[in-house]
Amino acid sequence: MMSVKEYANDVNLSVEKILELCNRLGISVAEEEMLDDDAIIMLDNEIANNNLSEEEQQNIDQQSDIEEQEEEIEEEVNITMTKIPKKKKGKSTLNNKTNKKNDFLKKRKEMYKHKDKLKANTVELDDNVVLYKEGMTVGEFSTALGISVGEVIKKLMSLGMMMNLNQVIDFDTASIISGDIGKELKREETTSEVNFEELEIADDETELVNRPPVVTIMGHVDHGKTTLLDTIRKTNVVSGEAGGITQAIGAYQITYHDQKITFIDTPGHAAFTEMRARGASVTDIVIIIVAADDGVMPQTKEAIDHAKAAGVPIIVAVNKMDKPDANPERVLTEMAEAGVIPESWGGDTMFVNISAKTGMGIDDLLERVLLLSEMQELKANPNRYASGAVIEAKIDKNSGVVSTLLIQNGTLRLGDAIVVGNYAGKVRTLKNDLNESLVSAGPSTPVTITGLSESPSAGDKFMVFENEKKAKNIANERQLKMKNTNNQISHSVSLDDLFNRISDGAKEINIVLKTDVKGSEEAVRNSLLKLDVEGIHINIIRSGIGAISPSDIVLASASDAIIIGFNIRPDNKTMDYAKERNVDIRLYNIIYKLVEEMEAALKGKLEPIYEEKVLGSAEVRKLFKFSKVGTIAGSMVTDGIIKRDAKARVIRDGVIIYDGAINTIAREKDQVKEVKQGIECGITIENFNDIKEKDIIEAYEIVEIER
């Protein structure tokens, strides 16, 4: 669907003429109303078949002439600015434009008439998959597995864990038990369309195709990020920017050696990390651009931190090699000091010498990008409904909300029902980075769309659904969930609740370290890295001197990191921003206290270790059977102590025949709590009566071992 005004602009006719055509075709619509898909098809057919009056056709021709004149004026301006002569467009250009327009109308008409049904983004579960719900109890888990609670509890005991059916079982433990019986455990949120950010979709290998790599360019201000992209695109983006500095996120696609590459040009590293904070990991490769005459600067180091935190491969473009004072060896040395080791020095990072101004080395850089993408084996399935992320969004006074999207999987088409963030809409217009109208776009393609009621944020995820009704239902559920969930954007970790907040995945703590002086930075950093706690790894994703900055908070938020400050004190504004992002800042002025607290947190993060402690044993001497009680084992305690609340195993001829718990202990018809060595007693075992003389009852308990 689209408005009458949008359609009129799309086909180069006035709103009045479109309303006249609607009236002629029997389409009842007012100027402020929307045209449905059927009406659009009828109008497309009318225009494509040239069923217009002479005056209407003249309007289209006049509009084309106006656009042609505008292009010529713009061309003359560019010639003046760039001093690059261009051929003046003639009649053939107008014909090409008209042909493109007619071709688009035909494609749109064909697409609306024969809209193929794509694969829905749903997770198909087989019988061997068990869904884990947050807060699942042992009893609920046993039901989901299809086995008895007793069997689950036995398996828990074998893992050194004593739990009853009402206690909550964590995901990692449940995974181990599921694997033991040949079943796979999946989190419920990874199978729900409502949580499409977490959806784990398994594509058929035969349907996967190679997709273009998505490349982000980062670096210090004025080191040539946009000029590099400008040279690659052979356009003049820089001249249109305020002060020559990028003011908004842009996404562009080029073709090199018959292969497409998508570039994202960001105004800063914070925008790159903000997108990751929202779960949108859109980048496959990061190019860090460093000026050969300037070397590694503060923002260069920030770019390194953000790229490493994202876990994507890096290519370093050493720019401005055309300058007489260019010193690439200095760049290599300083980048190595920052932890980025060149391939020529035995590292794994590609370095390319370039000049964004003259074009030197650009071919080499692009070839390296294609090589890296080939090594990564980037694949996607174009036969699915599209999913991806928002690059940027703005509100246009004529078109409404205009959103730039990056399609990560599937195919996006005109008229598709879409959910972006928490809001549903319909794709009314679809254009590429050259502002050309499209009827569909595939994986790794940046596009702009209209049709959303609300303006999304950079990094919001989107997904297309089969129909508008489903899309609206999904959006409504997401909005309700958002109302019930605090801190939706930030999922940062605090030092107090590491064990509760990080329940699965790698045992790793990310830290952003800021200190007063370089000496303190080295001392604290070394002390933290020397912490040796089994299974835990400290990852310092950024360390430096000076005050804690908003950039530090954004990085910590996106990377689930804790900020540690030594001998520094952030201002109130910074502390408020950290609270807003739910980032934990810990401040210290004594190293050993910092280390002690971190070590305690690391130990608290580990699952506790349980150990079996044998209390004592008793030999069965005589059996007494009662219908109401069962079998009572008249026994002599031969070692240690037997407690009523202890676990017990029955051993026959050196083989454990039953493992359970002691039910009662009687001494001269009285119930007692415990019996010591050398004393006779009567023992009943819970849920077990098949006991025999000479059996050994061994009592034990499970105790937690302090790490």
XYZ file of C-alpha atoms in Angstrom:
707
model
C 0.000 0.000 0.000
C 1.028 3.604 -0.585
C -0.570 7.027 -0.488
C -1.933 8.727 -3.588
C 0.793 11.364 -3.260
C 3.560 8.750 -2.994
C 2.240 6.924 -6.043
C 1.939 10.166 -8.013
C 5.570 11.020 -7.250
C 6.585 7.477 -8.144
C 5.077 7.634 -11.658
C 5.795 11.342 -12.334
C 2.153 12.434 -12.476
C 0.233 14.971 -10.472
C -2.069 13.910 -7.641
C -5.017 15.304 -9.636
C -4.168 13.105 -12.631
C -3.890 10.024 -10.430
C -7.303 10.783 -8.921
C -8.718 11.194 -12.457
C -7.237 7.809 -13.438
C -8.714 6.232 -10.291
C -12.113 7.677 -11.143
C -11.832 6.360 -14.729
C -10.923 2.870 -13.435
C -13.638 2.864 -10.778
C -11.206 3.071 -7.857
C -12.803 4.927 -4.976
C -10.081 6.858 -3.171
C -9.536 10.358 -1.776
C -6.305 12.362 -1.895
C -5.391 11.608 1.733
C -6.291 7.916 1.534
C -4.141 4.892 0.731
C -4.054 2.871 -2.479
C -4.202 -0.881 -1.893
C -2.163 -3.427 -3.890
C -5.016 -4.151 -6.353
C -5.477 -0.460 -7.111
C -1.736 -0.038 -7.674
C -1.712 -2.965 -10.112
C -4.643 -1.477 -12.079
C -2.955 1.932 -12.255
C 0.379 0.342 -13.257
C -1.332 -1.542 -16.075
C -3.074 1.623 -17.281
C 0.174 3.620 -17.331
C 2.354 0.785 -18.693
C -0.091 0.171 -21.547
C -0.019 3.896 -22.433
C -3.766 4.258 -21.842
C -3.283 7.937 -21.056
C -4.574 11.065 -22.643
C -2.208 13.188 -24.709
C -2.097 15.773 -21.907
C -1.210 13.132 -19.295
C 1.576 11.752 -21.472
C 2.912 15.268 -21.942
C 3.052 15.677 -18.161
C 5.271 12.596 -17.884
C 7.505 13.859 -20.691
C 7.673 17.328 -19.116
C 8.585 15.828 -15.753
C 11.321 13.776 -17.414
C 12.628 16.925 -19.136
C 12.701 18.762 -15.794
C 14.610 15.908 -14.159
C 16.983 15.856 -17.137
C 17.628 19.583 -16.746
C 18.228 19.149 -13.017
C 20.734 16.401 -13.743
C 22.537 18.621 -16.261
C 22.715 21.501 -13.753
C 24.006 19.163 -11.059
C 26.489 17.780 -13.549
C 27.804 21.266 -14.365
C 28.212 22.000 -10.631
C 30.154 18.769 -10.171
C 32.344 19.616 -13.173
C 33.159 22.977 -11.583
C 33.898 21.402 -8.197
C 35.812 18.330 -9.294
C 37.364 19.674 -12.520
C 36.533 16.326 -14.116
C 34.849 16.685 -17.507
C 31.751 14.579 -18.132
C 29.770 13.902 -21.259
C 26.582 15.896 -21.482
C 23.510 13.751 -21.435
C 21.385 13.795 -24.540
C 18.258 12.125 -25.839
C 19.676 8.658 -25.156
C 19.844 9.440 -21.422
C 16.177 10.409 -21.413
C 15.332 7.225 -23.268
C 17.335 5.195 -20.764
C 15.504 6.865 -17.890
C 12.124 6.192 -19.487
C 13.095 2.601 -20.201
C 14.204 2.117 -16.600
C 10.915 3.534 -15.376
C 8.862 1.309 -17.655
C 10.987 -1.680 -16.719
C 10.387 -1.025 -13.015
C 6.621 -0.663 -13.543
C 6.512 -3.957 -15.425
C 8.551 -5.715 -12.751
C 6.339 -4.306 -10.015
C 3.170 -5.341 -11.832
C 4.561 -8.829 -12.412
C 5.674 -9.134 -8.803
C 2.291 -8.079 -7.406
C 0.463 -10.493 -9.724
C 2.710 -13.486 -9.061
C 4.098 -12.882 -5.590
C 5.986 -16.028 -4.627
C 5.617 -17.296 -1.103
C 8.994 -17.354 0.593
C 10.055 -19.518 3.502
C 8.876 -18.290 6.879
C 11.532 -17.585 9.502
C 10.390 -20.315 11.850
C 12.392 -22.916 13.739
C 11.444 -26.493 12.963
C 11.963 -28.726 15.985
C 12.353 -32.487 15.789
C 11.543 -35.032 18.489
C 15.085 -34.899 19.880
C 14.894 -31.194 20.765
C 13.808 -30.098 24.249
C 12.889 -26.467 24.969
C 14.364 -24.828 28.055
C 12.283 -22.094 29.680
C 13.893 -19.509 31.935
C 13.318 -20.501 35.571
C 12.518 -24.135 34.705
C 12.279 -26.448 37.729
C 13.648 -29.980 37.924
C 10.085 -31.322 37.788
C 9.210 -29.293 34.701
C 12.470 -30.313 33.067
C 11.819 -34.017 33.672
C 8.372 -33.653 32.087
C 9.900 -31.951 29.050
C 12.483 -34.739 28.754
C 9.864 -37.431 29.129
C 11.644 -39.214 31.993
C 10.889 -39.512 35.709
C 11.945 -36.927 38.262
C 13.907 -39.660 40.036
C 16.056 -40.276 36.973
C 16.817 -36.557 36.632
C 17.706 -36.297 40.324
C 20.023 -39.317 40.008
C 21.818 -37.659 37.119
C 22.089 -34.447 39.131
C 23.616 -36.404 42.002
C 26.148 -37.940 39.637
C 27.138 -34.370 38.782
C 27.542 -33.625 42.493
C 24.325 -31.611 42.766
C 21.604 -32.223 45.339
C 18.313 -30.799 44.100
C 14.608 -31.478 44.618
C 11.871 -31.324 42.010
C 10.912 -27.721 42.867
C 14.373 -26.220 42.497
C 15.366 -24.300 39.359
C 17.812 -26.066 37.052
C 20.228 -23.903 35.050
C 20.677 -24.205 31.287
C 24.207 -25.656 31.360
C 23.282 -28.455 33.755
C 20.091 -29.212 31.822
C 22.151 -29.410 28.608
C 24.427 -32.069 30.110
C 21.495 -34.207 31.250
C 19.724 -33.783 27.893
C 22.869 -34.859 26.073
C 23.135 -37.966 28.273
C 19.813 -39.247 26.941
C 20.508 -38.180 23.357
C 18.434 -35.015 23.225
C 19.374 -31.438 22.312
C 18.398 -28.563 24.593
C 17.428 -25.173 23.146
C 16.339 -22.005 24.855
C 12.687 -21.209 24.263
C 13.465 -17.635 23.173
C 15.644 -18.922 20.313
C 12.604 -20.606 18.758
C 10.018 -17.835 19.230
C 9.250 -15.470 16.344
C 8.504 -12.763 18.905
C 12.186 -12.788 19.888
C 13.388 -12.773 16.293
C 16.754 -11.299 17.341
C 17.467 -14.633 19.075
C 15.860 -16.878 16.439
C 18.169 -19.757 15.495
C 17.200 -20.560 11.900
C 18.802 -23.585 10.277
C 18.945 -23.112 6.506
C 19.203 -25.989 4.089
C 22.776 -26.054 2.776
C 21.483 -26.500 -0.774
C 19.624 -23.172 -0.584
C 22.562 -21.118 0.696
C 24.380 -18.808 -1.723
C 27.448 -16.600 -1.347
C 26.594 -13.135 -0.094
C 28.602 -9.909 -0.353
C 30.774 -8.995 2.658
C 29.688 -6.063 4.827
C 32.610 -3.765 5.609
C 32.784 -0.969 8.188
C 35.442 1.737 7.889
C 36.696 3.279 11.144
C 39.608 5.410 12.261
C 40.735 8.745 13.671
C 39.085 11.948 12.502
C 40.535 13.373 9.257
C 42.504 10.212 8.489
C 40.457 9.761 5.320
C 37.554 7.403 6.096
C 34.989 9.079 3.863
C 37.569 10.025 1.218
C 38.477 6.356 0.936
C 34.844 5.394 0.499
C 34.406 8.311 -1.896
C 37.281 7.044 -4.039
C 35.933 3.511 -4.002
C 32.513 4.674 -5.127
C 33.983 7.218 -7.553
C 31.592 9.829 -6.182
C 31.962 13.054 -4.266
C 30.418 12.298 -0.899
C 32.894 14.442 1.040
C 31.932 17.680 -0.700
C 28.355 17.250 0.483
C 29.307 16.785 4.123
C 29.407 19.595 6.661
C 33.050 20.513 7.179
C 34.100 17.437 5.226
C 33.162 15.191 8.172
C 30.563 12.443 7.959
C 27.422 13.496 9.812
C 25.250 10.375 9.428
C 25.541 6.665 8.852
C 25.558 5.667 5.207
C 25.475 2.253 3.567
C 26.656 1.749 0.002
C 27.313 -1.151 -2.351
C 29.937 -1.407 -5.091
C 30.854 -4.058 -7.653
C 34.506 -5.072 -7.942
C 35.661 -7.905 -10.229
C 32.004 -8.866 -10.684
C 31.618 -9.276 -6.907
C 29.612 -6.945 -4.685
C 30.917 -5.367 -1.487
C 28.729 -3.452 0.968
C 30.292 -0.582 2.915
C 29.019 1.090 6.072
C 30.451 4.531 6.757
C 29.927 5.552 10.389
C 30.234 8.956 12.050
C 32.107 7.376 14.951
C 32.909 4.194 16.807
C 30.068 4.786 19.264
C 27.534 4.281 16.462
C 29.225 1.022 15.490
C 29.090 -0.214 19.085
C 25.572 1.125 19.721
C 24.407 -1.227 16.979
C 26.155 -4.140 18.664
C 24.586 -3.104 21.965
C 21.197 -3.599 20.311
C 22.202 -7.020 19.058
C 22.890 -5.950 15.476
C 26.248 -7.469 14.557
C 26.113 -6.390 10.937
C 29.807 -6.156 10.093
C 31.901 -8.949 8.580
C 35.154 -7.006 8.184
C 36.478 -3.775 9.719
C 38.875 -1.500 7.838
C 40.825 0.734 10.234
C 42.292 3.639 8.340
C 45.473 5.266 9.705
C 47.202 8.293 8.193
C 50.820 7.501 7.348
C 51.882 11.058 8.246
C 50.020 11.096 11.577
C 50.268 7.589 12.989
C 48.095 5.950 15.616
C 45.883 8.476 17.392
C 43.397 8.169 20.299
C 40.442 7.413 18.044
C 42.532 4.825 16.205
C 42.974 2.980 19.491
C 39.247 3.277 20.132
C 38.553 1.785 16.703
C 40.834 -1.149 17.543
C 39.010 -1.723 20.843
C 35.582 -1.670 19.190
C 36.635 -3.941 16.327
C 38.244 -6.469 18.666
C 35.215 -6.434 20.966
C 33.040 -7.202 17.927
C 35.256 -10.200 17.117
C 35.593 -9.421 13.409
C 38.747 -9.534 11.234
C 40.626 -6.266 10.725
C 42.371 -4.807 7.676
C 44.566 -1.769 8.322
C 44.608 0.763 5.487
C 47.708 2.986 5.830
C 46.451 6.125 4.082
C 48.047 9.321 2.707
C 51.027 7.484 1.241
C 51.196 10.228 -1.399
C 52.459 12.719 1.200
C 56.210 13.358 1.387
C 56.324 12.815 5.176
C 54.469 9.476 5.038
C 56.025 6.918 7.417
C 54.306 3.500 7.113
C 56.897 1.783 9.338
C 55.860 4.056 12.181
C 52.239 2.972 11.693
C 53.233 -0.708 11.805
C 55.184 -0.181 15.025
C 52.447 1.806 16.762
C 49.696 -0.609 15.666
C 51.770 -3.539 16.969
C 52.098 -1.716 20.298
C 48.303 -1.407 20.292
C 47.949 -5.174 19.842
C 47.415 -5.304 16.065
C 50.306 -7.357 14.665
C 50.964 -7.138 10.893
C 51.222 -10.328 8.806
C 54.746 -9.310 7.795
C 55.698 -9.421 11.488
C 54.175 -12.830 12.108
C 50.703 -11.570 13.037
C 47.330 -12.168 11.441
C 46.340 -8.626 10.370
C 46.566 -7.446 6.759
C 48.169 -4.007 6.204
C 47.695 -2.192 2.882
C 49.429 1.048 1.867
C 46.981 3.346 0.059
C 46.259 6.891 -0.976
C 42.544 7.581 -0.880
C 43.222 10.842 -2.706
C 45.091 9.406 -5.731
C 43.595 5.896 -5.714
C 46.917 4.175 -5.053
C 46.521 0.729 -3.434
C 42.690 0.748 -3.603
C 42.630 -2.304 -5.870
C 44.888 -4.161 -3.437
C 42.623 -3.197 -0.525
C 39.476 -4.425 -2.291
C 41.185 -7.674 -3.261
C 42.097 -8.216 0.406
C 38.442 -7.639 1.357
C 37.292 -10.252 -1.158
C 39.998 -12.667 0.035
C 38.899 -12.313 3.667
C 35.243 -12.741 2.737
C 36.086 -15.893 0.782
C 37.914 -17.266 3.816
C 34.894 -16.533 6.008
C 32.556 -18.361 3.593
C 29.733 -15.841 3.983
C 26.408 -17.438 3.056
C 22.715 -16.515 3.119
C 19.386 -17.908 1.936
C 17.564 -15.622 -0.548
C 14.490 -17.878 -0.470
C 13.417 -16.693 2.995
C 11.463 -13.678 4.137
C 14.014 -10.974 4.879
C 15.654 -10.236 8.215
C 18.377 -7.779 9.116
C 19.152 -4.547 10.912
C 18.471 -0.811 10.752
C 21.459 1.298 9.688
C 19.772 4.683 10.092
C 16.354 6.340 9.956
C 15.021 9.833 9.355
C 11.684 11.558 8.914
C 11.036 13.182 5.542
C 8.257 15.782 5.301
C 6.968 14.225 2.069
C 7.632 10.512 2.509
C 7.331 10.121 6.277
C 9.678 7.697 8.008
C 12.563 6.727 5.700
C 14.658 3.846 7.036
C 17.974 2.490 5.771
C 18.074 -1.260 6.267
C 20.763 -3.871 5.749
C 19.289 -7.196 4.633
C 21.271 -9.963 6.323
C 19.245 -12.962 5.182
C 16.338 -13.561 2.822
C 14.761 -11.272 0.227
C 12.889 -8.021 0.907
C 10.113 -7.069 -1.530
C 7.641 -4.285 -2.143
C 4.470 -4.796 -0.133
C 6.083 -7.108 2.444
C 4.676 -6.991 5.980
C 7.578 -6.046 8.236
C 8.304 -5.666 11.948
C 11.109 -3.238 12.781
C 12.024 -3.070 16.449
C 8.622 -3.162 18.138
C 6.516 -1.714 15.329
C 4.813 -3.225 12.295
C 4.562 -1.671 8.837
C 4.491 -2.431 5.138
C 7.204 -1.811 2.551
C 5.681 0.883 0.312
C 8.814 1.964 -1.517
C 12.133 0.157 -1.849
C 15.276 1.857 -3.180
C 18.986 1.120 -3.357
C 21.870 3.440 -2.406
C 21.689 5.061 -5.871
C 18.031 5.977 -5.178
C 16.851 3.535 -7.857
C 13.467 1.917 -7.275
C 13.539 -1.839 -6.709
C 10.885 -4.517 -6.468
C 13.125 -6.797 -4.371
C 16.572 -6.933 -2.779
C 18.662 -9.839 -1.502
C 21.174 -10.531 1.297
C 23.853 -7.948 2.228
C 22.007 -5.263 0.239
C 21.517 -1.825 1.845
C 18.114 -0.340 0.968
C 15.878 2.533 2.002
C 12.207 1.890 2.609
C 9.090 3.850 3.522
C 5.958 2.516 5.174
C 6.845 2.472 8.882
C 4.630 4.340 11.324
C 7.435 4.926 13.836
C 11.070 5.885 13.344
C 13.360 2.998 14.400
C 16.792 3.345 15.984
C 20.115 2.347 14.456
C 20.755 -1.273 15.344
C 17.105 -2.306 15.683
C 16.484 -5.696 14.108
C 13.764 -6.294 11.531
C 11.991 -9.327 10.131
C 9.384 -9.859 7.419
C 6.315 -12.017 8.035
C 3.793 -13.742 5.779
C 0.996 -11.200 6.259
C 0.095 -7.950 7.983
C -2.028 -9.627 10.644
C 0.852 -11.759 11.860
C 3.264 -8.822 11.740
C 0.916 -6.693 13.862
C 0.447 -9.506 16.396
C 4.214 -9.958 16.685
C 4.716 -6.190 17.112
C 2.018 -6.026 19.805
C 3.640 -8.861 21.755
C 7.036 -7.184 21.495
C 5.615 -3.893 22.747
C 4.029 -5.662 25.709
C 7.287 -7.428 26.453
C 9.168 -4.123 26.271
C 6.822 -2.595 28.862
C 7.510 -5.477 31.225
C 11.262 -5.439 30.749
C 13.615 -2.810 32.094
C 16.951 -1.965 30.529
C 15.920 -3.454 27.182
C 18.948 -2.030 25.372
C 21.643 -2.764 27.916
C 22.453 -6.222 29.212
C 25.619 -5.228 31.055
C 27.065 -7.227 33.924
C 27.660 -6.044 37.470
C 30.337 -7.401 39.770
C 27.747 -8.382 42.390
C 25.688 -10.720 40.214
C 28.139 -12.298 37.790
C 27.008 -15.827 38.618
C 23.327 -15.011 38.194
C 23.698 -12.790 35.118
C 26.068 -14.999 33.114
C 24.700 -18.532 33.193
C 26.046 -19.923 29.942
C 28.648 -19.431 27.230
C 32.350 -18.812 27.739
C 33.533 -18.204 31.261
C 34.925 -14.754 30.610
C 34.765 -11.336 32.228
C 35.222 -8.298 29.998
C 36.816 -5.281 31.646
C 37.346 -1.658 30.629
C 40.242 -0.317 32.723
C 40.961 3.394 33.268
C 43.693 4.676 35.610
C 45.348 7.935 36.611
C 48.816 7.326 35.150
C 50.577 4.862 32.848
C 52.413 3.174 35.713
C 49.164 2.412 37.497
C 47.611 1.109 34.268
C 50.435 -1.405 33.775
C 50.414 -2.519 37.424
C 46.643 -3.009 37.626
C 46.463 -4.641 34.208
C 49.204 -7.145 35.063
C 47.615 -7.920 38.450
C 44.252 -8.658 36.847
C 45.720 -10.812 34.097
C 47.641 -12.856 36.701
C 44.443 -13.869 38.483
C 44.267 -17.645 38.221
C 40.813 -19.050 38.849
C 39.884 -22.322 37.170
C 37.823 -21.923 33.997
C 37.714 -18.096 34.139
C 39.405 -15.724 31.717
C 39.754 -11.979 32.201
C 39.566 -10.072 28.934
C 40.632 -6.427 29.143
C 38.933 -5.001 26.068
C 40.250 -1.478 26.688
C 42.773 0.047 29.060
C 44.012 3.592 29.201
C 44.689 6.608 31.356
C 42.371 9.504 32.053
C 38.744 9.941 33.017
C 35.990 7.451 32.213
C 34.282 8.697 29.026
C 30.865 8.066 27.428
C 32.708 6.015 24.796
C 33.963 3.706 27.579
C 30.396 3.267 28.816
C 29.036 2.500 25.337
C 31.778 -0.092 24.773
C 31.138 -1.691 28.174
C 27.396 -1.776 27.512
C 27.814 -3.499 24.158
C 30.396 -5.982 25.455
C 28.854 -6.920 28.828
C 31.881 -5.391 30.510
C 32.636 -3.948 33.942
C 34.459 -0.605 34.139
C 37.257 -0.440 36.706
C 38.652 2.950 37.638
C 41.884 3.291 39.636
C 42.723 6.581 41.342
C 40.138 8.408 39.220
C 36.685 9.741 39.987
C 34.060 10.173 37.209
C 31.760 13.188 37.342
C 28.037 12.964 38.102
C 27.071 13.179 34.438
C 29.214 10.173 33.598
C 27.864 8.198 36.550
C 24.285 9.004 35.517
C 24.997 7.851 31.965
C 26.468 4.606 33.304
C 23.329 4.009 35.396
C 21.176 4.708 32.341
C 23.106 2.069 30.384
C 23.179 -0.304 33.372
C 26.983 -0.365 33.346
C 28.770 -1.212 36.601
C 31.639 1.159 37.493
C 33.984 0.059 40.293
C 36.457 2.566 41.739
C 39.577 1.676 43.729
C 42.724 3.313 45.071
C 44.460 0.234 46.524
C 45.530 -2.514 44.121
C 45.271 -5.450 46.509
C 41.651 -4.566 47.369
C 40.832 -4.404 43.658
C 42.438 -7.805 43.071
C 40.773 -9.383 46.137
C 37.307 -8.221 45.102
C 37.773 -9.347 41.506
C 39.069 -12.745 42.614
C 36.067 -13.196 44.889
C 33.747 -12.304 42.017
C 35.505 -14.794 39.760
C 35.102 -17.570 42.305
C 31.458 -16.667 42.805
C 30.948 -16.911 39.087
C 32.039 -20.546 39.002
C 29.514 -23.279 39.626
C 30.105 -24.679 43.135
C 31.973 -27.984 43.495
C 30.212 -30.702 45.471
C 31.949 -33.651 47.099
C 30.608 -36.832 48.658
C 31.430 -37.325 52.353
C 30.947 -40.838 53.805
C 29.503 -40.667 57.323
C 29.512 -44.315 58.291
C 28.307 -47.815 57.484
C 26.137 -50.515 59.048
C 25.855 -54.251 58.417
C 22.390 -55.785 58.076
C 22.080 -58.607 60.620
C 18.337 -59.402 60.646
C 15.211 -58.411 58.680
C 11.810 -57.422 60.079
C 8.889 -57.079 57.657
C 5.741 -55.104 58.425
C 2.906 -54.492 55.952
C 2.510 -50.808 56.875
C 6.189 -49.972 57.282
C 7.944 -52.289 54.831
C 11.263 -53.985 55.536
C 13.232 -52.883 58.581
C 16.921 -53.793 58.478
C 18.181 -54.729 61.911
C 21.736 -53.466 61.654
C 24.955 -52.897 63.533
C 26.806 -49.659 62.918
C 30.301 -50.874 62.104
C 31.917 -47.552 61.250
C 31.311 -43.849 61.819
C 27.770 -42.625 62.264
C 24.389 -43.195 60.573
C 22.139 -40.106 60.326
C 18.411 -40.052 59.601
C 18.655 -37.204 57.051
C 21.630 -38.739 55.200
C 21.823 -40.267 51.753
C 22.416 -43.996 51.671
C 23.489 -46.709 49.304
C 22.925 -50.412 49.707
C 25.992 -52.503 48.852
C 25.780 -56.236 48.194
C 28.957 -58.247 47.531
C 30.817 -55.019 46.766
C 28.219 -53.823 44.220
C 25.904 -50.870 44.768
C 22.386 -52.180 44.203
C 20.490 -49.098 45.330
C 21.240 -45.430 45.925
C 18.676 -43.409 47.811
C 18.091 -41.989 51.264
C 17.526 -43.208 54.825
C 13.877 -42.997 55.790
C 13.890 -43.805 59.511
C 16.262 -44.968 62.249
C 14.785 -46.733 65.297
C 16.427 -47.708 68.567
C 14.374 -49.815 70.986
C 11.075 -48.741 69.331
C 12.018 -45.034 69.491
C 12.822 -42.900 66.478
C 16.316 -41.369 66.707
C 18.251 -38.849 64.612
C 21.527 -40.731 64.555
C 23.311 -43.883 65.735
C 27.040 -44.164 66.369
C 29.536 -46.989 65.834
C 29.020 -50.160 67.871
C 25.283 -49.630 68.407
C 22.423 -51.723 66.973
C 19.429 -50.089 65.299
C 16.614 -50.596 62.816
C 16.933 -48.799 59.474
C 14.420 -48.321 56.678
C 15.512 -47.170 53.244
C 13.244 -44.781 51.340
C 11.433 -46.524 48.436
C 13.469 -49.755 48.813
C 12.454 -53.023 50.525
C 14.557 -55.593 48.649
C 17.226 -55.624 51.340
C 18.972 -58.794 52.546
C 21.100 -59.910 55.440
C 24.815 -59.166 55.128
C 24.051 -56.097 52.944
C 26.039 -52.999 53.847
C 24.209 -49.683 54.305
C 26.611 -46.824 53.678
C 25.471 -43.359 54.791
C 26.867 -40.256 53.116
C 26.132 -36.614 52.407
C 26.991 -34.128 49.640
C 28.974 -31.102 50.792
C 30.038 -28.010 48.875
C 33.765 -27.491 48.542
C 35.008 -23.918 48.795
C 37.157 -22.926 45.831
